[in-house]
PDB file of C-alpha atoms in Angstrom:
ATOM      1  CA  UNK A   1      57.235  13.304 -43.642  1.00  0.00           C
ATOM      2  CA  UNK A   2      53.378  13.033 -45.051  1.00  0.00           C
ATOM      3  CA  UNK A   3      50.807  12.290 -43.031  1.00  0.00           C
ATOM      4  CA  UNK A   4      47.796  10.146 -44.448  1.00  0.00           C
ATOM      5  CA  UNK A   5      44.261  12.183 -43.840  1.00  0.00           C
ATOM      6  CA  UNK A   6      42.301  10.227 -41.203  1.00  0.00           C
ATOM      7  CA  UNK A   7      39.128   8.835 -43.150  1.00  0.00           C
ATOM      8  CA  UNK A   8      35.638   9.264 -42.098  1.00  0.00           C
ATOM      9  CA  UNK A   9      34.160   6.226 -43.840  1.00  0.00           C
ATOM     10  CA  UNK A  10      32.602   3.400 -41.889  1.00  0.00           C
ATOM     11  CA  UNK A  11      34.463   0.490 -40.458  1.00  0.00           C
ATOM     12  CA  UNK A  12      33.823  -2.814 -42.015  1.00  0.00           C
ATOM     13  CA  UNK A  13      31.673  -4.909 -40.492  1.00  0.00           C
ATOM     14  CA  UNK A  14      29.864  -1.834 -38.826  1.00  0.00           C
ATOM     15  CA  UNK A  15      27.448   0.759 -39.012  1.00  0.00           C
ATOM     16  CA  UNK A  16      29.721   3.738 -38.655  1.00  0.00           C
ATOM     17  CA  UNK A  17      32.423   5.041 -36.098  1.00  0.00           C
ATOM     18  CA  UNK A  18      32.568   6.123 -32.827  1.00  0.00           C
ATOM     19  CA  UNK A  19      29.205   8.163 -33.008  1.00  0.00           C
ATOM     20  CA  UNK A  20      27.820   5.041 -33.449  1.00  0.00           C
ATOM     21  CA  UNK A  21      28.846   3.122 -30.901  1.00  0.00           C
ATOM     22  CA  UNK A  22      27.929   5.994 -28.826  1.00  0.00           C
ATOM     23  CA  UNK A  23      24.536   5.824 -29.704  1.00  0.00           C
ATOM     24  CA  UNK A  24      24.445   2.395 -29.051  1.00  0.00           C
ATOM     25  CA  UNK A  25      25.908   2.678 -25.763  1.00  0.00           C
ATOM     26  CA  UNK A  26      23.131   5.508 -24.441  1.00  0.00           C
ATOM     27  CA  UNK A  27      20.542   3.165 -25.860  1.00  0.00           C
ATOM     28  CA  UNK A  28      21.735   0.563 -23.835  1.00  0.00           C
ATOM     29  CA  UNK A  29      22.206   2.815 -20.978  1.00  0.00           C
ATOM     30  CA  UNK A  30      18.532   4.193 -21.496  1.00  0.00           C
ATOM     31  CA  UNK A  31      17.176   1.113 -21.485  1.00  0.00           C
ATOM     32  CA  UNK A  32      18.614  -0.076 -18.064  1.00  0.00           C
ATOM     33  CA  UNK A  33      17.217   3.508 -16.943  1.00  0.00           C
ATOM     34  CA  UNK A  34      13.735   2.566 -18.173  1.00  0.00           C
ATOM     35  CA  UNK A  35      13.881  -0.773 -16.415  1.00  0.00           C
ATOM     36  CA  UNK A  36      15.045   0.453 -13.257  1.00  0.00           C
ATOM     37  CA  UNK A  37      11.960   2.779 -13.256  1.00  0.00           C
ATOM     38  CA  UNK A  38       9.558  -0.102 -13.959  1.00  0.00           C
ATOM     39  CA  UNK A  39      11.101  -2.370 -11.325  1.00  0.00           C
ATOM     40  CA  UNK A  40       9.986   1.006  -8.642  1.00  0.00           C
ATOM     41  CA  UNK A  41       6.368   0.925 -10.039  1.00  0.00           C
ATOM     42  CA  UNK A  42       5.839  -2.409  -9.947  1.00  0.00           C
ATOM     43  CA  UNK A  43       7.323  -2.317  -6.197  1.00  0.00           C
ATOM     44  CA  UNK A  44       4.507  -2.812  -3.798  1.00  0.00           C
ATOM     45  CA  UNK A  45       6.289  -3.642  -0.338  1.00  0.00           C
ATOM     46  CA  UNK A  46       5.774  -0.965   2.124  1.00  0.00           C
ATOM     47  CA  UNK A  47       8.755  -0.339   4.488  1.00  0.00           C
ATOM     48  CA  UNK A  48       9.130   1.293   8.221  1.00  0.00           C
ATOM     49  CA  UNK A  49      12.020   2.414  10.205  1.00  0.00           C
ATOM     50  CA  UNK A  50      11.825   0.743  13.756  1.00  0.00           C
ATOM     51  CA  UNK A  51      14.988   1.822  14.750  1.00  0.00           C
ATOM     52  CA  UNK A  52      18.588   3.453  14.295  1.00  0.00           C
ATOM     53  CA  UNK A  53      21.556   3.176  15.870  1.00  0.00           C
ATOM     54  CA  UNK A  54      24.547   5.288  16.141  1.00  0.00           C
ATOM     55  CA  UNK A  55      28.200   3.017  16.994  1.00  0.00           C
ATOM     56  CA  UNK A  56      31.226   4.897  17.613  1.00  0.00           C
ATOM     57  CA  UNK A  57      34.393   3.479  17.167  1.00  0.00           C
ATOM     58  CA  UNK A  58      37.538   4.345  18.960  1.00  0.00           C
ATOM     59  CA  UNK A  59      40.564   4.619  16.443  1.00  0.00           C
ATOM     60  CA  UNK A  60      44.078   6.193  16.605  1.00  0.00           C
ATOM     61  CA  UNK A  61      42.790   9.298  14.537  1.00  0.00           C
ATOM     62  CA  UNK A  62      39.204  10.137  16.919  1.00  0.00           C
ATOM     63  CA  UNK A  63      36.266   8.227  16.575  1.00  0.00           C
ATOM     64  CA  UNK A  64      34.439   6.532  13.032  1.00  0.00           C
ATOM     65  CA  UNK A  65      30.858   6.752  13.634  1.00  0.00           C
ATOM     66  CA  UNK A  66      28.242   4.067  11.819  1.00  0.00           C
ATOM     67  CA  UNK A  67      24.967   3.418  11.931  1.00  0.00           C
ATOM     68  CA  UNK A  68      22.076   0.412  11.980  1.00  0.00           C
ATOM     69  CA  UNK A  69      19.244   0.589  11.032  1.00  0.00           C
ATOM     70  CA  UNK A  70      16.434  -1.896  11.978  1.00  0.00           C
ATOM     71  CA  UNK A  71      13.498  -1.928   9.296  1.00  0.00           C
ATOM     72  CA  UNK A  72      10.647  -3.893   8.612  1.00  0.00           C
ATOM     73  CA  UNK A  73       8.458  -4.230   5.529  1.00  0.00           C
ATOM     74  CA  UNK A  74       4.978  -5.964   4.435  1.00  0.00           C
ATOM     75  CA  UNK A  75       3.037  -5.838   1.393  1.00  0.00           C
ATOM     76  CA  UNK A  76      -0.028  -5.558   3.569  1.00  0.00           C
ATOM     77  CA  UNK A  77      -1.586  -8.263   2.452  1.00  0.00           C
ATOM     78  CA  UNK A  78      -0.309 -10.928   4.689  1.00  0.00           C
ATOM     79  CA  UNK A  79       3.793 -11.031   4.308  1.00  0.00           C
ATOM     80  CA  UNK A  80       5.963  -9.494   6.367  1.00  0.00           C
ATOM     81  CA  UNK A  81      10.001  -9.473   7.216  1.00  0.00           C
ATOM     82  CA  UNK A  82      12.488  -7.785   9.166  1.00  0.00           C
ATOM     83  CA  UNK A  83      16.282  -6.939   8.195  1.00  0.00           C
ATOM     84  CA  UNK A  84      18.873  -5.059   9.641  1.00  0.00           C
ATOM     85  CA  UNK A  85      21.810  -2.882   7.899  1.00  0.00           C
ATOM     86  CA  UNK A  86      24.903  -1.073   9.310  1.00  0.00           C
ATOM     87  CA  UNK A  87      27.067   1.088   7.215  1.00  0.00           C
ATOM     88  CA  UNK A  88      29.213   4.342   7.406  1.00  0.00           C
ATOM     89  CA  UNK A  89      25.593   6.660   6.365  1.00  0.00           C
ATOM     90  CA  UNK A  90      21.827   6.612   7.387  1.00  0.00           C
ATOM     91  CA  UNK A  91      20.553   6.188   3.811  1.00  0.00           C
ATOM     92  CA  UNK A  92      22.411   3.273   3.128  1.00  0.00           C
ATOM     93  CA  UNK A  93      22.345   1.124   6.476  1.00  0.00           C
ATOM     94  CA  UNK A  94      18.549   1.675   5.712  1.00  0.00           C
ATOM     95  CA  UNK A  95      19.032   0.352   2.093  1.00  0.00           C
ATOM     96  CA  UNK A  96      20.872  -2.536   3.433  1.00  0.00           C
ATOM     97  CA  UNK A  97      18.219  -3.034   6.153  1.00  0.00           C
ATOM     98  CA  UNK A  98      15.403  -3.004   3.558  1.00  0.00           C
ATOM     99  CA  UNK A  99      17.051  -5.409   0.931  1.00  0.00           C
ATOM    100  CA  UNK A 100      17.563  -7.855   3.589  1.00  0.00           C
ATOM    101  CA  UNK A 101      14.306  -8.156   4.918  1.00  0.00           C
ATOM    102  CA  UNK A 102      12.767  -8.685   1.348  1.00  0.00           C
ATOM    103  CA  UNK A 103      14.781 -11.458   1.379  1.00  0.00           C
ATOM    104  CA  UNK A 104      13.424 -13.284   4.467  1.00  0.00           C
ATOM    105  CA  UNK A 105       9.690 -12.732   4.107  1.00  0.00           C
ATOM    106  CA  UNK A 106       7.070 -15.215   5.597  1.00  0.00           C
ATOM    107  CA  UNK A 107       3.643 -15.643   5.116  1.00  0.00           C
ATOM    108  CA  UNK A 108       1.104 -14.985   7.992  1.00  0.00           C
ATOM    109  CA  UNK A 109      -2.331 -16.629   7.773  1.00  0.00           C
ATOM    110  CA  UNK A 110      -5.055 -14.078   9.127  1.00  0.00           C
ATOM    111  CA  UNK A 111      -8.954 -14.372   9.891  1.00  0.00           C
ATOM    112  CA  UNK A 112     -10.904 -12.211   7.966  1.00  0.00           C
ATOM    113  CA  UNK A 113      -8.163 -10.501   6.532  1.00  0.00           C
ATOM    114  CA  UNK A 114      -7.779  -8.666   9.438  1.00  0.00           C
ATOM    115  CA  UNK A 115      -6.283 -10.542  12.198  1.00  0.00           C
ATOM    116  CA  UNK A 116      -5.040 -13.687  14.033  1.00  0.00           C
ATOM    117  CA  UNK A 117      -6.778 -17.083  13.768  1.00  0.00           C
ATOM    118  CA  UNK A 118      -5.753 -17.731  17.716  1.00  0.00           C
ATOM    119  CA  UNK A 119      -3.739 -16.643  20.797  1.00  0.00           C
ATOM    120  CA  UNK A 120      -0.006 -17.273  20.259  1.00  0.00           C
ATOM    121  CA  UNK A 121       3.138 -16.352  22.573  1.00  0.00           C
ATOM    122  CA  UNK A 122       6.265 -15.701  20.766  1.00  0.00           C
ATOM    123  CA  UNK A 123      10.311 -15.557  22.645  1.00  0.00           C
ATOM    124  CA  UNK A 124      13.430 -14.736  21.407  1.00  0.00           C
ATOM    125  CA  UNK A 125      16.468 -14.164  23.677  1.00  0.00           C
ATOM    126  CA  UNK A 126      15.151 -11.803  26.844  1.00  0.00           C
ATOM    127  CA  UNK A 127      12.023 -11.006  24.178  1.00  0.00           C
ATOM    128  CA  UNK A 128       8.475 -12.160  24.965  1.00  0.00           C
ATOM    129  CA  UNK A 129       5.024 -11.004  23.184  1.00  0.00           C
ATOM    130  CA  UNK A 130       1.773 -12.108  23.678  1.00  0.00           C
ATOM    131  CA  UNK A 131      -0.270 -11.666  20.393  1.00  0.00           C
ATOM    132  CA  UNK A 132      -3.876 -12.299  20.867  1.00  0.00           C
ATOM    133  CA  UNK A 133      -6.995 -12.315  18.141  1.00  0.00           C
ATOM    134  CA  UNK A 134      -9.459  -9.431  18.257  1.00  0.00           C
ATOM    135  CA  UNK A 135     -12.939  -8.501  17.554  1.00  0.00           C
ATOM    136  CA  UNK A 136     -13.822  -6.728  14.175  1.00  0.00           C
ATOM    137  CA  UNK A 137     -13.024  -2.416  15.492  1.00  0.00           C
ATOM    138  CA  UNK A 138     -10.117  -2.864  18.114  1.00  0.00           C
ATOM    139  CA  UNK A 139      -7.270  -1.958  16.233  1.00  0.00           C
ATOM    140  CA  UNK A 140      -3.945  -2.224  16.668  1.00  0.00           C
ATOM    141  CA  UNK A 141      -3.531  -2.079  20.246  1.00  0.00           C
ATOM    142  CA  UNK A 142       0.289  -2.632  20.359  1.00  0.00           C
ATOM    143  CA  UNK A 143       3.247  -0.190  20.861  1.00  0.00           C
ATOM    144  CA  UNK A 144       6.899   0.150  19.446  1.00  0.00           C
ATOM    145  CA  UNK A 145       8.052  -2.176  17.118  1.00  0.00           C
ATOM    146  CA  UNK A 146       5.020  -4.577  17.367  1.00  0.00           C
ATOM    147  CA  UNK A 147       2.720  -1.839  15.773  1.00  0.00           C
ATOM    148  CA  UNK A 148       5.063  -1.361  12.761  1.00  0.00           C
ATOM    149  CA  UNK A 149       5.325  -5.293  12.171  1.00  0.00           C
ATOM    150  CA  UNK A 150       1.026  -5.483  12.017  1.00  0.00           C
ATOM    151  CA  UNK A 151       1.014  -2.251  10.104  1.00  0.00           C
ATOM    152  CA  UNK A 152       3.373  -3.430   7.120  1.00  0.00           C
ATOM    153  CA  UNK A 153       1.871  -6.897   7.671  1.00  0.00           C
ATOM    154  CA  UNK A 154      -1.583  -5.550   6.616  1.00  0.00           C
ATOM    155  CA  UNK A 155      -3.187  -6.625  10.471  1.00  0.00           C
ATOM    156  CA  UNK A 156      -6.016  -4.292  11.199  1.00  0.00           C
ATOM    157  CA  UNK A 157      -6.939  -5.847  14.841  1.00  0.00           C
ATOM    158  CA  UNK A 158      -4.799  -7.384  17.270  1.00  0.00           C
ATOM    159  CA  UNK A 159      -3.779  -7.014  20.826  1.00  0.00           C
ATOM    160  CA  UNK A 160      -0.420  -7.456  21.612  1.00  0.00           C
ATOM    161  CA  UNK A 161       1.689  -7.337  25.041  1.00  0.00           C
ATOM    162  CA  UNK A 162       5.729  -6.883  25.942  1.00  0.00           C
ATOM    163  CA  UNK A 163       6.520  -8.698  28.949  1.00  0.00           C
ATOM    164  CA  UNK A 164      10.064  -8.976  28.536  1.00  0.00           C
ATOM    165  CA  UNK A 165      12.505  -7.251  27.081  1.00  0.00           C
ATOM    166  CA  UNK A 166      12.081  -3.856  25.651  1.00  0.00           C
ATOM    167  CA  UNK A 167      14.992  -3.795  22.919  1.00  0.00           C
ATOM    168  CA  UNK A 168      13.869  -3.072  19.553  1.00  0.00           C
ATOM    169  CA  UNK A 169      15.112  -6.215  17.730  1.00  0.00           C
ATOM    170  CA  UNK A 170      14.624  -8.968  20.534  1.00  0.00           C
ATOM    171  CA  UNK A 171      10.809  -7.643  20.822  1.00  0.00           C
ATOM    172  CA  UNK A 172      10.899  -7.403  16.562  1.00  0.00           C
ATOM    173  CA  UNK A 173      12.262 -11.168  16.385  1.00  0.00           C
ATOM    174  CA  UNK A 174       9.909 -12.786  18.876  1.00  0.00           C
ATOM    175  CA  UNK A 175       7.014 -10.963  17.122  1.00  0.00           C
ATOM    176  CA  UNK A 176       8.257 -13.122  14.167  1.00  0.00           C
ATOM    177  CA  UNK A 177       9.002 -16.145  16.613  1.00  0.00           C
ATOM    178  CA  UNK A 178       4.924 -15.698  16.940  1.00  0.00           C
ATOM    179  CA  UNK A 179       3.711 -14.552  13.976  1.00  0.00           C
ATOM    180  CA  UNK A 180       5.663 -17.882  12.624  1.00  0.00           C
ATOM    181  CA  UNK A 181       3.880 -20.231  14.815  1.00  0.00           C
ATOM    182  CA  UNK A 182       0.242 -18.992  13.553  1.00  0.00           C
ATOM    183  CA  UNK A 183      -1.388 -21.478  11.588  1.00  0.00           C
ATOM    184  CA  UNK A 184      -5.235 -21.466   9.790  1.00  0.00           C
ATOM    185  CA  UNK A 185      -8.173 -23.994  10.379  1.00  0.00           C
ATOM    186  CA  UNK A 186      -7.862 -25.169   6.913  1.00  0.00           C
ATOM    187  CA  UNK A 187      -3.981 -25.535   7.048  1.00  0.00           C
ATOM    188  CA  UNK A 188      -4.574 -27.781  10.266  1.00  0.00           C
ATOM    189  CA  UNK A 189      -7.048 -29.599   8.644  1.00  0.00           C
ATOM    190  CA  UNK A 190      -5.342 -30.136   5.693  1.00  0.00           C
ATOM    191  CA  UNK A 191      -2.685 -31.552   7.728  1.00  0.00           C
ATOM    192  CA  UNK A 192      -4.566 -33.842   9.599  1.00  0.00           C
ATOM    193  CA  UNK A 193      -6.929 -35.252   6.792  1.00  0.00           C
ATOM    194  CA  UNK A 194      -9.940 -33.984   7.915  1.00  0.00           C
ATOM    195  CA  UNK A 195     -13.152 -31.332   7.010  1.00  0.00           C
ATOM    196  CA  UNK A 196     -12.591 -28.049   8.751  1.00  0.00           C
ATOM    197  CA  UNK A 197     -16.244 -28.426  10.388  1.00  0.00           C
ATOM    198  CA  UNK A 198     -14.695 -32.074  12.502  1.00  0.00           C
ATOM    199  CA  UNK A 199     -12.127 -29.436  13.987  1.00  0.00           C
ATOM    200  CA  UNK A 200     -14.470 -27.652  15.588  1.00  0.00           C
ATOM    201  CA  UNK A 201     -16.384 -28.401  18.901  1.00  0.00           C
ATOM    202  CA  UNK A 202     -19.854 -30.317  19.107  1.00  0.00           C
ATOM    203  CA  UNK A 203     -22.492 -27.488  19.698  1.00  0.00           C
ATOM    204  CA  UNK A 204     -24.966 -28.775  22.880  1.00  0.00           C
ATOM    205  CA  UNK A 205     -28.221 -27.084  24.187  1.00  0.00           C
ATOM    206  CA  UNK A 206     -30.726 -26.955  21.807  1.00  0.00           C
ATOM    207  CA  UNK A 207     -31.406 -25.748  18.073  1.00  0.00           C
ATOM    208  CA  UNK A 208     -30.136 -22.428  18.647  1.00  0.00           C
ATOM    209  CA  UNK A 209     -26.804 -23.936  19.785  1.00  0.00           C
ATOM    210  CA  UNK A 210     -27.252 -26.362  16.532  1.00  0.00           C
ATOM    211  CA  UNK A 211     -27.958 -23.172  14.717  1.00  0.00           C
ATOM    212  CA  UNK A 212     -24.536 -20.895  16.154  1.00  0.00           C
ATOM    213  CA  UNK A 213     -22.822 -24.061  16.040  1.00  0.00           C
ATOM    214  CA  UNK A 214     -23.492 -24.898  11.969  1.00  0.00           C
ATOM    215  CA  UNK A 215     -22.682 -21.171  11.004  1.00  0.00           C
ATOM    216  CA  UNK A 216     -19.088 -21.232  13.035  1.00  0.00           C
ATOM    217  CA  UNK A 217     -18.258 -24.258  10.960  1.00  0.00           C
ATOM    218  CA  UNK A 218     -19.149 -22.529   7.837  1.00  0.00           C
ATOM    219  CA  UNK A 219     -17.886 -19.240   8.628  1.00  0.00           C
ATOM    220  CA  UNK A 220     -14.152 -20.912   9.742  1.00  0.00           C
ATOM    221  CA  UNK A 221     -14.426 -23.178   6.612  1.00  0.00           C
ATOM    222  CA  UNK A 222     -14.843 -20.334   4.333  1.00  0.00           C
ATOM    223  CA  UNK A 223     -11.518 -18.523   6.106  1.00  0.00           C
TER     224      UNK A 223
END
């Protein structure tokens, strides 16, 4: 029995045979590649590691180990979010952790650029902060958690007290609780149908008080 000699030629309709298709595939495939590498430059979030956990679980074989991860991340210009991931490795509970709190990011109004317009408790659970505005050189005079949160956020003065629980992630979500409650002298005034300079208190005592008095209004109506 004769066998027919496989042919070479193109198949209609096509530009050639399996090479082809080949090509077109790794183009494809390079393509993707390229993309993936443009969506990591134009990334400008900047992520920390608050904590990570290590859970055993008891099963008839020994004990299956996981981890979670608690991460925050900002752009540092005034959004900021928290997520949390578990999974079987480090690298991807993190992954997990930091996908999640892209996801949930809010928008914090800040003075200057650099820190809170007022005073501002936040709770969550056994959690409770006490976030206060500071002058223009302080810092961030927080620990734990708290400093990563105003770090990622972009906050370059603050003062910031635990006086509840220490856990990680109540202290990380009442941060937030706080952080959520912050509002701007234009938002409020905005709100309320009025100039940003009615807001503010009547100055008393002389011109100089006049004087201090007209420059807080303009200052807080340029914020």
């Amino acid at each position: 029995m004769a066998y027919a000699p496989r042919s070479n030629a193109p198949r209609p309709g096509g530009e050639g045979g399996g090479d082809a298709d080949r090509r077109r595939g790794r183009g494809r495939r390079d393509d993707n590649r390229d993309n993936r590498g443009g969506d990591r430059e134009n990334d400008e979030f900047k992520d920390k590691l608050v904590t990570i956990n290590r859970v055993a679980k008891v099963v008839k074989g020994g004990r299956r180990f996981s981890f979670a991860a608690l991460v925050v991340v900002g752009d540092e210009k005034g959004r900021v979010g928290w997520g949390a991931g578990k999974a079987r490795e480090v690298p991807e509970a993190i992954r997990k952790a930091t996908e999640r709190a892209k996801r949930g990011l809010i928008r914090v109004p800040m003075r200057e650029g650099r820190t809170l317009h007022h005073d501002v408790i936040g709770e969550f659970g056994a959690g409770r902060v006490i976030l206060r505005a500071a002058p223009a050189g302080t810092g961030i005079i927080a620990g734990g958690p708290m400093r990563a949160v105003f770090e990622v956020l972009g906050m370059g003065d603050v003062v910031a007290k635990c006086t509840g629980t220490t856990n990680p992630h109540n202290m990380v979500k009442a941060t937030f609780a706080g952080l959520a409650r912050c509002t701007s002298p234009r938002a409020v005034a905005a709100r309320r149908g009025k100039k940003v300079a009615d807001l503010l208190p009547s100055p008393r005592g002389g011109d100089a008080a006049n004087a201090s008095g007209t420059a807080a209004a303009t200052e807080a109506a340029n914020v």
